[in-house]
Amino acid sequence: MMKKHKKVTYTLNRDIINMIDRGSFIETIPKSTYLSLCIQSGYEMMIEDYNDNDKKPLVGVARKRKGTIPKTFTLPIDVADTLSWFSHKLDVKKSHLVRCCILDFERRESEKLSQQIEELMGEAAKIK
């Protein structure tokens, strides 16, 4: 029987771990599933970074962050392998890519929510 998931450990700061915890709670899905969604939504961003840098490794990306905590997740093998590929091609640690994916996902979700609130306020103004 083929394994479909892989245990991976990333070193993340407390704020990022809290974002995963909160997102998992709000969506009522396991933390690993939430992380997987964040990483998959970050593929486009990583491809753009790769292409924007002429398909060469990024230079000057922080190598080590202080105050990070090792956190283990169980990700689908294809997600873990794709993240490893980007890590290798960009020469950036997987934990850094995970952090960027989560921050990008949170930013996009926040923008969607702001737009929905704006639309609701517009509809409410029409009702008056």
XYZ file of C-alpha atoms in Angstrom, residues 7-14 16-18 20-21 31 35 68-74 95:
23
model
C 5.424 13.713 8.402
C 7.373 16.953 8.088
C 8.776 19.353 10.657
C 9.167 23.085 10.077
C 10.631 25.629 12.480
C 8.101 28.442 12.787
C 7.683 31.417 15.080
C 4.811 31.593 17.551
C 2.784 31.726 12.425
C 1.841 28.748 14.624
C -1.020 30.819 16.058
C -2.301 27.926 11.690
C -4.151 27.165 14.938
C -3.942 21.936 11.308
C -1.241 24.194 6.313
C 11.370 29.521 16.151
C 9.726 26.334 17.367
C 9.853 22.968 15.563
C 6.322 21.943 14.619
C 5.420 18.620 12.974
C 2.615 18.201 10.434
C 1.359 15.411 8.213
C 10.264 26.720 6.855
